[in-house]
Short mmCIF file of C-alpha atoms and ligand atoms in Angstrom, two decimals:
data_model
loop_
_atom_site.label_atom_id
_atom_site.label_comp_id
_atom_site.label_asym_id
_atom_site.label_seq_id
_atom_site.Cartn_x
_atom_site.Cartn_y
_atom_site.Cartn_z
CA MET A 11 20.20 73.56 -60.77
CA ASN A 12 17.00 71.82 -59.69
CA VAL A 13 14.99 71.42 -62.85
CA SER A 14 11.74 68.97 -63.37
CA MET A 15 10.35 68.35 -66.28
CA VAL A 16 6.26 67.55 -66.09
CA GLY A 17 5.02 65.60 -68.90
CA SER A 18 7.93 62.45 -69.87
CA GLY A 19 7.43 62.17 -73.54
CA TYR A 20 9.53 62.71 -76.87
CA VAL A 21 10.59 66.69 -75.34
CA GLY A 22 9.95 66.23 -71.70
CA LEU A 23 12.42 63.18 -71.07
CA THR A 24 14.97 64.07 -74.03
CA THR A 25 15.43 67.64 -72.47
CA GLY A 26 15.37 65.83 -68.85
CA ALA A 27 18.17 63.56 -69.85
CA CYS A 28 20.29 66.61 -71.44
CA PHE A 29 19.77 68.77 -68.87
CA ALA A 30 21.36 66.01 -66.44
CA GLU A 31 23.90 65.55 -68.67
CA LEU A 32 24.94 69.15 -68.52
CA GLY A 33 25.31 68.45 -64.39
CA HIS A 34 21.62 69.58 -63.29
CA GLN A 35 19.74 67.43 -60.99
CA VAL A 36 16.87 66.68 -63.20
CA LEU A 37 13.69 64.85 -61.61
CA CYS A 38 11.12 64.05 -64.69
CA VAL A 39 7.55 63.36 -63.80
CA ASP A 40 4.98 61.70 -65.79
CA ASN A 41 1.19 60.72 -65.14
CA ASP A 42 1.50 57.65 -66.93
CA ALA A 43 2.41 55.19 -63.95
CA GLU A 44 3.48 52.27 -66.69
CA LYS A 45 5.83 55.15 -68.47
CA VAL A 46 7.31 56.00 -64.88
CA ALA A 47 8.05 52.51 -63.38
CA LEU A 48 9.55 51.48 -67.55
CA LEU A 49 11.97 54.49 -66.97
CA SER A 50 13.00 54.06 -63.24
CA ARG A 51 14.05 50.50 -64.30
CA GLY A 52 16.39 52.15 -66.94
CA GLU A 53 13.65 51.35 -70.23
CA ILE A 54 13.05 53.78 -72.29
CA PRO A 55 9.71 53.64 -73.73
CA ILE A 56 10.61 55.52 -77.22
CA TYR A 57 13.36 55.07 -79.78
CA GLU A 58 15.61 58.38 -80.14
CA PRO A 59 19.50 57.84 -81.24
CA GLY A 60 21.40 58.09 -78.14
CA LEU A 61 18.62 58.58 -75.62
CA GLU A 62 19.26 55.18 -73.62
CA GLU A 63 22.96 55.58 -73.08
CA LEU A 64 22.17 59.26 -71.27
CA VAL A 65 19.29 58.00 -69.20
CA ARG A 66 21.08 55.25 -67.80
CA GLY A 67 24.07 57.09 -67.36
CA ASN A 68 22.70 59.93 -65.48
CA ALA A 69 20.05 58.20 -63.67
CA ALA A 70 22.69 55.90 -62.58
CA LYS A 71 25.29 58.70 -61.28
CA GLY A 72 22.08 59.97 -59.17
CA ARG A 73 21.29 63.07 -61.32
CA LEU A 74 18.19 62.13 -63.27
CA ARG A 75 14.54 60.63 -61.38
CA PHE A 76 11.16 59.41 -62.18
CA SER A 77 8.12 60.51 -60.61
CA THR A 78 4.49 60.42 -61.06
CA SER A 79 4.28 63.31 -58.49
CA VAL A 80 3.79 67.00 -59.75
CA ALA A 81 4.01 67.79 -56.01
CA GLU A 82 7.14 66.16 -56.26
CA ALA A 83 8.15 68.56 -59.13
CA VAL A 84 7.42 71.89 -57.59
CA ASP A 85 9.21 70.86 -54.36
CA HIS A 86 12.21 69.68 -56.44
CA GLY A 87 12.87 72.34 -59.08
CA LEU A 88 13.95 75.63 -58.84
CA VAL A 89 12.94 75.70 -62.46
CA ILE A 90 9.69 73.84 -63.38
CA PHE A 91 9.08 72.67 -67.30
CA LEU A 92 5.78 72.29 -69.08
CA THR A 93 6.08 69.82 -71.62
CA VAL A 94 2.78 68.12 -71.87
CA PRO A 95 1.20 67.50 -75.10
CA THR A 96 -0.85 70.29 -76.58
CA PRO A 97 -2.95 68.51 -79.63
CA PRO A 98 -5.25 69.62 -81.91
CA GLN A 99 -8.87 70.00 -81.56
CA PRO A 100 -11.26 69.17 -84.86
CA ASP A 101 -11.09 72.97 -86.02
CA GLY A 102 -7.44 73.71 -86.22
CA SER A 103 -7.33 75.19 -82.57
CA VAL A 104 -4.81 73.88 -79.83
CA ASP A 105 -6.20 71.67 -76.59
CA LEU A 106 -4.64 73.46 -73.56
CA ARG A 107 -6.23 71.51 -70.88
CA TYR A 108 -2.70 69.50 -70.27
CA VAL A 109 -1.40 72.64 -69.60
CA GLU A 110 -3.56 74.14 -67.72
CA LYS A 111 -4.36 71.05 -65.12
CA VAL A 112 -0.57 71.25 -64.66
CA ALA A 113 -0.33 74.97 -63.82
CA ARG A 114 -3.21 74.74 -61.32
CA GLU A 115 -1.51 71.67 -59.74
CA ILE A 116 2.02 73.51 -59.41
CA ALA A 117 -0.35 76.40 -58.23
CA ARG A 118 -1.08 74.47 -55.47
CA HIS A 119 2.14 73.39 -54.33
CA LEU A 120 4.08 76.35 -54.64
CA ARG A 121 5.72 76.77 -51.18
CA ASP A 122 8.49 79.09 -52.63
CA TYR A 123 9.75 81.12 -55.39
CA ARG A 124 9.45 78.60 -59.13
CA VAL A 125 10.10 79.54 -62.31
CA ILE A 126 7.64 77.61 -64.53
CA VAL A 127 8.52 77.31 -68.15
CA ASP A 128 6.22 76.53 -70.96
CA LYS A 129 8.35 74.33 -73.60
CA SER A 130 4.83 72.86 -74.63
CA THR A 131 4.34 74.33 -78.43
CA VAL A 132 1.35 76.37 -77.40
CA PRO A 133 -0.58 79.93 -79.02
CA VAL A 134 0.55 83.09 -78.44
CA ARG A 135 -0.60 84.87 -75.33
CA THR A 136 -0.75 81.06 -73.55
CA GLY A 137 1.66 82.19 -70.77
CA GLU A 138 -0.17 85.30 -70.01
CA LYS A 139 -3.23 82.90 -69.05
CA VAL A 140 -0.69 80.38 -67.08
CA ALA A 141 0.60 83.23 -64.89
CA GLN A 142 -3.09 84.34 -64.02
CA THR A 143 -3.90 80.62 -63.59
CA ILE A 144 -1.29 80.10 -61.30
CA ALA A 145 -1.86 83.27 -59.45
CA ARG A 146 -5.35 82.43 -58.62
CA TYR A 147 -5.13 78.75 -57.66
CA ASN A 148 -1.44 79.51 -55.61
CA THR A 149 -3.39 81.17 -52.46
CA GLN A 150 -1.02 81.37 -50.34
CA GLY A 151 0.40 84.33 -53.25
CA VAL A 152 3.86 82.19 -52.94
CA ASP A 153 5.81 84.85 -56.21
CA PHE A 154 6.55 83.31 -58.99
CA ASP A 155 7.59 83.73 -63.14
CA VAL A 156 6.08 82.04 -66.05
CA VAL A 157 8.53 81.78 -68.96
CA SER A 158 8.15 80.66 -72.75
CA ASN A 159 10.84 79.00 -73.85
CA PRO A 160 10.08 76.93 -77.04
CA GLU A 161 11.89 73.67 -77.86
CA PHE A 162 13.11 73.26 -81.56
CA LEU A 163 14.40 69.79 -81.65
CA ARG A 164 13.82 67.56 -84.37
CA GLU A 165 13.13 64.08 -83.62
CA GLY A 166 15.76 61.60 -84.86
CA CYS A 167 18.53 63.73 -83.73
CA ALA A 168 17.18 65.58 -80.48
CA VAL A 169 19.80 64.40 -78.46
CA HIS A 170 22.21 66.44 -80.62
CA ASP A 171 19.32 69.36 -81.13
CA LEU A 172 19.47 70.02 -77.48
CA LEU A 173 23.26 70.09 -76.79
CA HIS A 174 23.71 72.18 -79.62
CA PRO A 175 20.95 74.23 -80.58
CA ASP A 176 20.85 76.79 -83.28
CA ARG A 177 19.61 79.35 -80.87
CA ILE A 178 17.36 79.85 -77.43
CA VAL A 179 14.96 81.20 -77.15
CA ILE A 180 13.61 82.79 -73.37
CA GLY A 181 10.55 84.94 -73.18
CA VAL A 182 9.96 86.11 -69.70
CA GLN A 183 7.95 89.03 -67.76
CA ARG A 184 10.40 89.96 -65.38
CA PRO A 185 14.62 90.11 -65.77
CA ARG A 186 15.30 87.50 -62.84
CA ALA A 187 13.37 84.83 -64.43
CA ALA A 188 15.79 85.70 -67.34
CA GLU A 189 18.92 85.29 -65.41
CA ILE A 190 17.96 81.89 -63.89
CA MET A 191 17.58 80.68 -67.40
CA LYS A 192 20.63 81.92 -68.91
CA GLU A 193 22.24 80.22 -65.81
CA LEU A 194 20.32 76.46 -66.45
CA TYR A 195 21.31 77.13 -70.04
CA ARG A 196 25.12 78.26 -69.15
CA PRO A 197 26.93 75.56 -70.38
CA ILE A 198 25.39 75.47 -74.17
CA ALA A 199 27.27 77.23 -76.71
CA ALA A 200 24.04 79.03 -78.37
CA PRO A 201 22.97 82.50 -79.01
CA VAL A 202 20.00 83.17 -76.46
CA VAL A 203 17.51 85.46 -77.73
CA VAL A 204 15.66 86.64 -75.19
CA THR A 205 12.21 88.12 -75.45
CA ASP A 206 8.91 88.79 -73.75
CA LEU A 207 6.21 85.93 -73.48
CA ASN A 208 4.21 86.41 -76.65
CA SER A 209 7.28 86.90 -79.36
CA ALA A 210 8.32 84.05 -77.39
CA GLU A 211 5.16 81.64 -78.22
CA LEU A 212 5.12 83.26 -81.71
CA ILE A 213 8.42 82.17 -82.73
CA LYS A 214 7.95 78.53 -82.31
CA HIS A 215 4.67 78.64 -84.25
CA ALA A 216 6.51 81.37 -87.23
CA SER A 217 9.38 79.05 -87.04
CA ASN A 218 7.40 75.87 -87.67
CA SER A 219 4.95 77.51 -90.25
CA PHE A 220 8.06 78.74 -92.36
CA LEU A 221 9.53 75.26 -92.65
CA ALA A 222 6.49 73.54 -93.53
CA LEU A 223 6.29 75.97 -96.35
CA LYS A 224 9.66 75.67 -97.62
CA ILE A 225 8.50 72.11 -97.87
CA SER A 226 5.63 72.75 -99.64
CA TYR A 227 7.09 75.46 -101.93
CA ILE A 228 9.40 72.28 -103.05
CA ASN A 229 6.72 70.17 -103.25
CA ALA A 230 4.75 72.52 -105.93
CA LEU A 231 8.15 72.70 -107.98
CA SER A 232 8.05 68.51 -107.79
CA GLN A 233 5.14 69.02 -109.95
CA ILE A 234 6.62 71.74 -112.41
CA CYS A 235 9.55 69.63 -112.53
CA GLU A 236 7.23 66.78 -113.41
CA ARG A 237 5.58 68.55 -115.86
CA ALA A 238 8.37 70.11 -117.14
CA GLY A 239 10.80 67.21 -117.42
CA ALA A 240 13.26 68.59 -114.97
CA ASP A 241 14.54 66.87 -111.58
CA VAL A 242 13.46 68.48 -108.52
CA ASP A 243 16.57 67.17 -106.47
CA LEU A 244 19.00 69.22 -109.02
CA VAL A 245 16.62 72.40 -108.74
CA ALA A 246 16.61 72.08 -105.38
CA GLU A 247 20.44 71.63 -105.16
CA GLY A 248 21.14 74.46 -107.29
CA MET A 249 18.60 76.70 -105.33
CA GLY A 250 19.63 75.71 -101.84
CA LEU A 251 23.60 76.49 -102.24
CA ASP A 252 22.10 80.14 -102.24
CA GLN A 253 22.77 81.24 -98.93
CA ARG A 254 19.81 83.38 -98.93
CA ILE A 255 17.71 80.15 -99.75
CA GLY A 256 19.92 77.19 -97.63
CA LYS A 257 19.59 74.03 -98.82
CA ALA A 258 17.35 72.56 -95.79
CA PHE A 259 14.09 71.73 -95.73
CA LEU A 260 14.18 71.65 -99.70
CA LYS A 261 13.42 67.89 -100.41
CA ALA A 262 10.60 66.51 -102.30
CA GLY A 263 8.64 63.95 -101.30
CA ILE A 264 4.93 62.68 -100.22
CA GLY A 265 4.49 65.97 -97.98
CA TYR A 266 5.28 66.35 -94.42
CA GLY A 267 3.60 64.79 -91.50
CA GLY A 268 4.57 64.09 -87.90
CA SER A 269 2.94 65.23 -84.56
CA CYS A 270 4.07 69.06 -85.09
CA PHE A 271 4.23 70.25 -88.64
CA PRO A 272 0.39 69.40 -89.37
CA LYS A 273 -0.73 70.68 -85.88
CA ASP A 274 1.51 73.85 -85.55
CA LEU A 275 0.10 74.88 -88.98
CA ALA A 276 -3.10 74.41 -88.68
CA ALA A 277 -3.01 76.05 -85.01
CA PHE A 278 -1.07 79.15 -86.23
CA ILE A 279 -3.95 79.57 -88.83
CA ARG A 280 -6.34 79.55 -86.66
CA ILE A 281 -4.26 81.86 -84.41
CA SER A 282 -3.67 84.27 -86.71
CA GLU A 283 -7.39 84.31 -87.62
CA GLU A 284 -8.40 84.49 -83.99
CA LEU A 285 -6.14 87.79 -84.65
CA GLY A 286 -8.03 88.81 -87.16
CA TYR A 287 -5.74 88.25 -89.63
CA ASP A 288 -6.64 85.57 -92.45
CA PHE A 289 -3.15 83.80 -92.99
CA ARG A 290 -3.93 83.02 -96.93
CA LEU A 291 -0.49 81.92 -97.95
CA LEU A 292 -0.03 78.81 -95.08
CA LYS A 293 -3.80 77.95 -95.83
CA GLU A 294 -2.26 76.91 -98.93
CA VAL A 295 0.91 75.61 -97.30
CA ALA A 296 -1.59 72.91 -95.81
CA ALA A 297 -3.46 72.86 -99.02
CA ILE A 298 -0.11 71.61 -101.25
CA ASN A 299 0.91 69.17 -98.70
CA GLU A 300 -2.83 67.20 -98.63
CA GLU A 301 -2.42 67.18 -102.71
CA GLN A 302 0.99 66.19 -102.48
CA LYS A 303 0.16 62.90 -100.57
CA GLU A 304 -2.70 62.44 -102.87
CA ARG A 305 -1.00 63.06 -105.89
CA PHE A 306 1.43 59.97 -104.68
CA PHE A 307 -1.23 57.77 -103.69
CA LYS A 308 -3.00 58.06 -107.04
CA LYS A 309 0.13 57.29 -109.31
CA ILE A 310 0.39 54.09 -107.44
CA ARG A 311 -3.24 53.81 -107.53
CA ARG A 312 -2.73 54.58 -111.21
CA ALA A 313 -0.10 51.93 -112.53
CA LEU A 314 -1.40 49.40 -110.07
CA TRP A 315 -5.57 49.94 -111.76
CA VAL A 316 -7.13 48.39 -108.82
CA LEU A 317 -5.63 47.64 -105.62
CA GLU A 318 -7.90 44.96 -104.26
CA GLU A 319 -6.42 41.60 -103.73
CA LYS A 320 -2.67 43.27 -104.66
CA THR A 321 0.28 42.99 -102.50
CA ILE A 322 2.31 46.10 -102.04
CA GLY A 323 5.51 46.01 -100.03
CA LEU A 324 6.24 49.41 -98.05
CA LEU A 325 9.51 50.63 -96.87
CA GLY A 326 9.24 52.74 -93.80
CA LEU A 327 6.52 53.14 -91.38
CA ALA A 328 7.65 56.24 -89.10
CA PHE A 329 6.81 59.95 -90.16
CA LYS A 330 10.41 60.33 -90.87
CA ALA A 331 13.69 58.56 -90.75
CA ASN A 332 15.74 57.66 -87.37
CA THR A 333 12.37 57.93 -85.02
CA ASP A 334 10.20 55.20 -84.01
CA ASP A 335 7.18 58.39 -84.23
CA VAL A 336 3.88 57.38 -86.46
CA ARG A 337 1.85 60.02 -84.92
CA ASN A 338 0.67 61.91 -88.31
CA SER A 339 2.86 59.37 -90.18
CA VAL A 340 2.08 60.23 -93.73
CA ALA A 341 3.49 56.82 -94.59
CA LEU A 342 0.79 54.80 -92.25
CA GLU A 343 -1.97 57.01 -93.89
CA LEU A 344 -0.48 55.67 -97.18
CA ALA A 345 -0.75 51.82 -95.80
CA SER A 346 -4.02 52.57 -94.29
CA ARG A 347 -5.69 53.64 -97.71
CA PHE A 348 -3.98 50.30 -99.47
CA LEU A 349 -5.63 48.54 -96.69
CA ARG A 350 -8.92 49.75 -97.17
CA GLU A 351 -8.97 49.57 -100.70
CA GLY A 352 -8.58 45.88 -100.22
CA ALA A 353 -4.80 45.86 -100.75
CA ARG A 354 -2.08 43.71 -98.18
CA VAL A 355 0.61 45.58 -97.29
CA ARG A 356 4.04 43.64 -96.11
CA ALA A 357 5.53 46.71 -94.15
CA TYR A 358 9.24 47.07 -92.91
CA ASP A 359 10.26 49.77 -91.00
CA PRO A 360 14.29 49.66 -88.73
CA VAL A 361 12.37 50.66 -85.48
CA ALA A 362 8.82 51.38 -86.06
CA GLY A 363 7.09 48.19 -87.03
CA ARG A 364 5.30 47.30 -83.72
CA LYS A 365 4.25 50.68 -82.85
CA ALA A 366 2.95 51.26 -86.46
CA GLN A 367 1.22 47.91 -85.92
CA ARG A 368 -1.09 48.76 -82.67
CA VAL A 369 -2.56 51.78 -85.41
CA LEU A 370 -3.13 49.27 -87.75
CA ARG A 371 -3.64 45.82 -87.07
CA GLU A 372 -3.98 44.64 -90.74
CA LEU A 373 -0.13 45.17 -91.32
CA GLU A 374 2.02 42.42 -92.09
CA ILE A 375 5.39 43.55 -90.62
CA CYS A 376 8.39 41.64 -92.08
CA GLU A 377 11.64 41.11 -90.07
CA VAL A 378 13.91 42.44 -92.86
CA GLY A 379 13.47 45.10 -95.53
CA GLU A 380 13.86 42.89 -98.62
CA GLU A 381 11.31 40.75 -97.46
CA VAL A 382 8.21 43.20 -98.15
CA ALA A 383 9.06 42.72 -102.17
CA ARG A 384 8.35 39.09 -101.77
CA GLY A 385 5.05 38.66 -104.33
CA ALA A 386 4.55 42.43 -104.39
CA ASP A 387 2.99 44.20 -106.89
CA CYS A 388 4.80 46.94 -106.17
CA VAL A 389 7.39 48.26 -103.77
CA VAL A 390 6.66 51.91 -102.62
CA ILE A 391 9.50 53.70 -100.15
CA ALA A 392 7.70 56.19 -97.69
CA THR A 393 10.14 56.98 -95.02
CA GLU A 394 13.87 58.04 -96.25
CA TRP A 395 15.61 55.67 -94.13
CA ASP A 396 19.20 55.61 -95.33
CA GLU A 397 20.17 51.68 -94.56
CA PHE A 398 17.03 51.20 -98.01
CA ARG A 399 19.77 52.53 -99.97
CA ARG A 400 21.77 49.23 -98.79
CA LEU A 401 18.84 47.09 -99.72
CA ASP A 402 19.64 43.84 -102.07
CA TRP A 403 17.56 45.10 -105.22
CA ALA A 404 18.24 42.48 -107.19
CA ARG A 405 17.05 40.39 -105.00
CA MET A 406 13.91 41.93 -104.32
CA ARG A 407 13.44 42.78 -107.92
CA LYS A 408 13.35 38.86 -108.64
CA TRP A 409 10.70 38.07 -105.78
CA MET A 410 8.03 40.66 -107.10
CA ILE A 411 5.31 40.15 -109.53
CA SER A 412 5.84 43.31 -111.37
CA PRO A 413 8.67 45.62 -110.96
CA LEU A 414 7.07 48.99 -109.84
CA LEU A 415 8.89 51.07 -107.76
CA PHE A 416 7.64 53.97 -106.33
CA ASP A 417 10.18 56.00 -104.14
CA GLY A 418 8.43 58.69 -102.34
CA ARG A 419 11.72 59.86 -100.77
CA ASN A 420 13.78 60.20 -104.04
CA LEU A 421 16.15 58.02 -102.12
CA LEU A 422 17.68 55.94 -105.13
CA ASP A 423 19.62 56.77 -108.16
CA PRO A 424 16.59 56.51 -111.28
CA ALA A 425 19.50 55.18 -113.60
CA HIS A 426 20.25 52.09 -111.59
CA MET A 427 16.95 51.04 -110.56
CA VAL A 428 16.07 50.95 -114.04
CA ALA A 429 19.38 48.82 -114.39
CA LEU A 430 18.02 46.41 -112.32
CA GLY A 431 15.17 45.89 -114.09
CA PHE A 432 12.47 48.18 -112.47
CA GLN A 433 10.29 50.81 -113.97
CA TYR A 434 11.05 53.76 -111.47
CA GLU A 435 8.90 56.37 -110.19
CA GLY A 436 10.14 59.54 -107.81
CA VAL A 437 8.54 62.48 -106.71
CA GLY A 438 9.46 65.81 -109.20
CA ARG A 439 11.98 63.48 -111.70
CA GLY A 440 9.46 61.65 -114.03
CA LEU A 441 8.95 57.92 -114.86
CA ARG A 442 11.94 56.10 -115.77
CA ILE A 443 11.15 52.87 -117.62
CA GLY A 444 14.49 52.28 -119.02
P1 NAD B 506 4.45 63.38 -75.80
O1 NAD B 506 2.90 62.85 -75.87
O2 NAD B 506 5.39 62.43 -76.48
O3 NAD B 506 4.59 63.48 -74.37
C1 NAD B 506 4.17 64.05 -73.43
C2 NAD B 506 4.14 63.35 -72.21
O4 NAD B 506 3.29 64.17 -71.38
C3 NAD B 506 3.01 62.46 -72.31
O5 NAD B 506 4.17 60.98 -71.50
C4 NAD B 506 2.30 62.35 -71.34
O6 NAD B 506 1.54 61.07 -70.47
C5 NAD B 506 2.57 63.39 -70.48
N1 NAD B 506 1.25 64.20 -69.49
C6 NAD B 506 0.11 64.19 -70.04
N2 NAD B 506 -0.34 64.90 -69.10
C7 NAD B 506 0.25 65.09 -67.96
C8 NAD B 506 -0.14 65.57 -66.56
N3 NAD B 506 -1.22 65.93 -66.27
N4 NAD B 506 0.91 65.47 -65.72
C9 NAD B 506 2.00 64.81 -66.60
N5 NAD B 506 2.66 64.31 -67.15
C10 NAD B 506 1.57 64.17 -68.29
O7 NAD B 506 4.62 64.87 -76.36
P2 NAD B 506 5.83 65.85 -76.95
O8 NAD B 506 5.97 65.02 -78.54
O9 NAD B 506 6.83 65.58 -75.78
O10 NAD B 506 5.21 67.07 -76.97
C11 NAD B 506 5.38 67.86 -76.08
C12 NAD B 506 5.03 69.01 -76.28
O11 NAD B 506 6.26 69.70 -77.11
C13 NAD B 506 3.80 69.41 -77.38
O12 NAD B 506 3.67 70.83 -77.07
C14 NAD B 506 4.96 69.62 -78.43
O13 NAD B 506 3.83 70.35 -79.77
C15 NAD B 506 5.83 69.93 -78.39
N6 NAD B 506 7.12 69.80 -79.10
C16 NAD B 506 7.15 68.52 -79.52
C17 NAD B 506 7.89 68.41 -80.27
C18 NAD B 506 8.62 67.05 -81.09
O14 NAD B 506 9.45 66.73 -82.02
N7 NAD B 506 7.69 65.85 -80.36
C19 NAD B 506 9.38 69.31 -80.54
C20 NAD B 506 9.02 70.72 -80.42
C21 NAD B 506 7.86 70.85 -79.50
#
């Protein structure tokens, strides 16, 4: 099938590459000419495991092309995906100007029947507005369908998630569009949930808000564990084995960040408000998340007393492991607070170092993990990269001025770290001095 992606960022590029891998003819469009030039040369602007091979392989086979032209996207794709940003506005509502602009552009170039699919995360009823917009600007009255097909991929394992999703959600206004979408996804073995437009849009916000809720639940529990002398990881293990609860997203830490959860939760609270419902439960989820970040920062400040003139070794800058995405990263937020209070920050991240430094110029980026410990008053783990477990911690301990270790992701074994001479503090597992 001929498929176009309008917006070739994390979602558009990865989805486009996966559709090409499934045998479709894909055109990825972006209005960032530099990005398109880079992609056309086989260079990938983001780090996502497995993506580079997929893009290069499919481009070489002629199944994946790049362009800056929406007109070309409309000409090429029977199915045209909108994968543009939907950033938050200061009041939490979603900025839909990119979606609206692309809808208008598509309408102007419509010559034959097309399925226009919204994959960006949007408030319920956006699809209806997209359909109205296309109808208004499509002056030749060409037939079209608007579909909502929300995306659930996780950055860091996006290729896997796209090829092996838990489910595919397709929200339609007419059966014809559902048939075309099912045909597009036919090579993927996953349950397909066909709904109306509004329900599909709600499924996305409801799912992300529920996942954020699970994280805030376990983070709130981590506070109880610290006070009660229990270990939150053991509590989570014991809870997660219950199939009604499940293990996923029961990992206590420094709060969720990233480009999706904070934005989608704020949007869903706002959407609910506009529909006349005060979603107090979700407001509390957001409040617990802020509190969790604050408490972790305060733990560090309490230990160091004054941050000015201190050196903090920071492990991790990406908002989570296996990605170079630093948008709304709690690690970066911490770094920024340390710097604001006058500390030096020596940081290491396996892939996000340069991107982070573009946002926070004062960061000192180390080339290897152990280096963050040189002359450090404390070391902080802020992203759950697996390789941090394998650092030469004994050597790092020797390089540090004082042995304070704050494990914001409960990545290390407290007893082992104490045996190495650290004063270890994780989340929800109490202070270990030895
Ligand atoms: P992104 O910023 O990485 O990519 C968006 C791309 O769209 C950019 O390359 C930008 O240059 C391009 N763009 C903007 N305006 C354009 C226009 N008028 N014409 C053509 N291209 C245009 O964003 P993303 O992370 O891919 O997110 C896209 C959408 O998918 C958002 O709604 C997001 O909430 C949703 N989503 C993201 C994830 C994720 O993990 N990143 C997961 C599920 C859903």
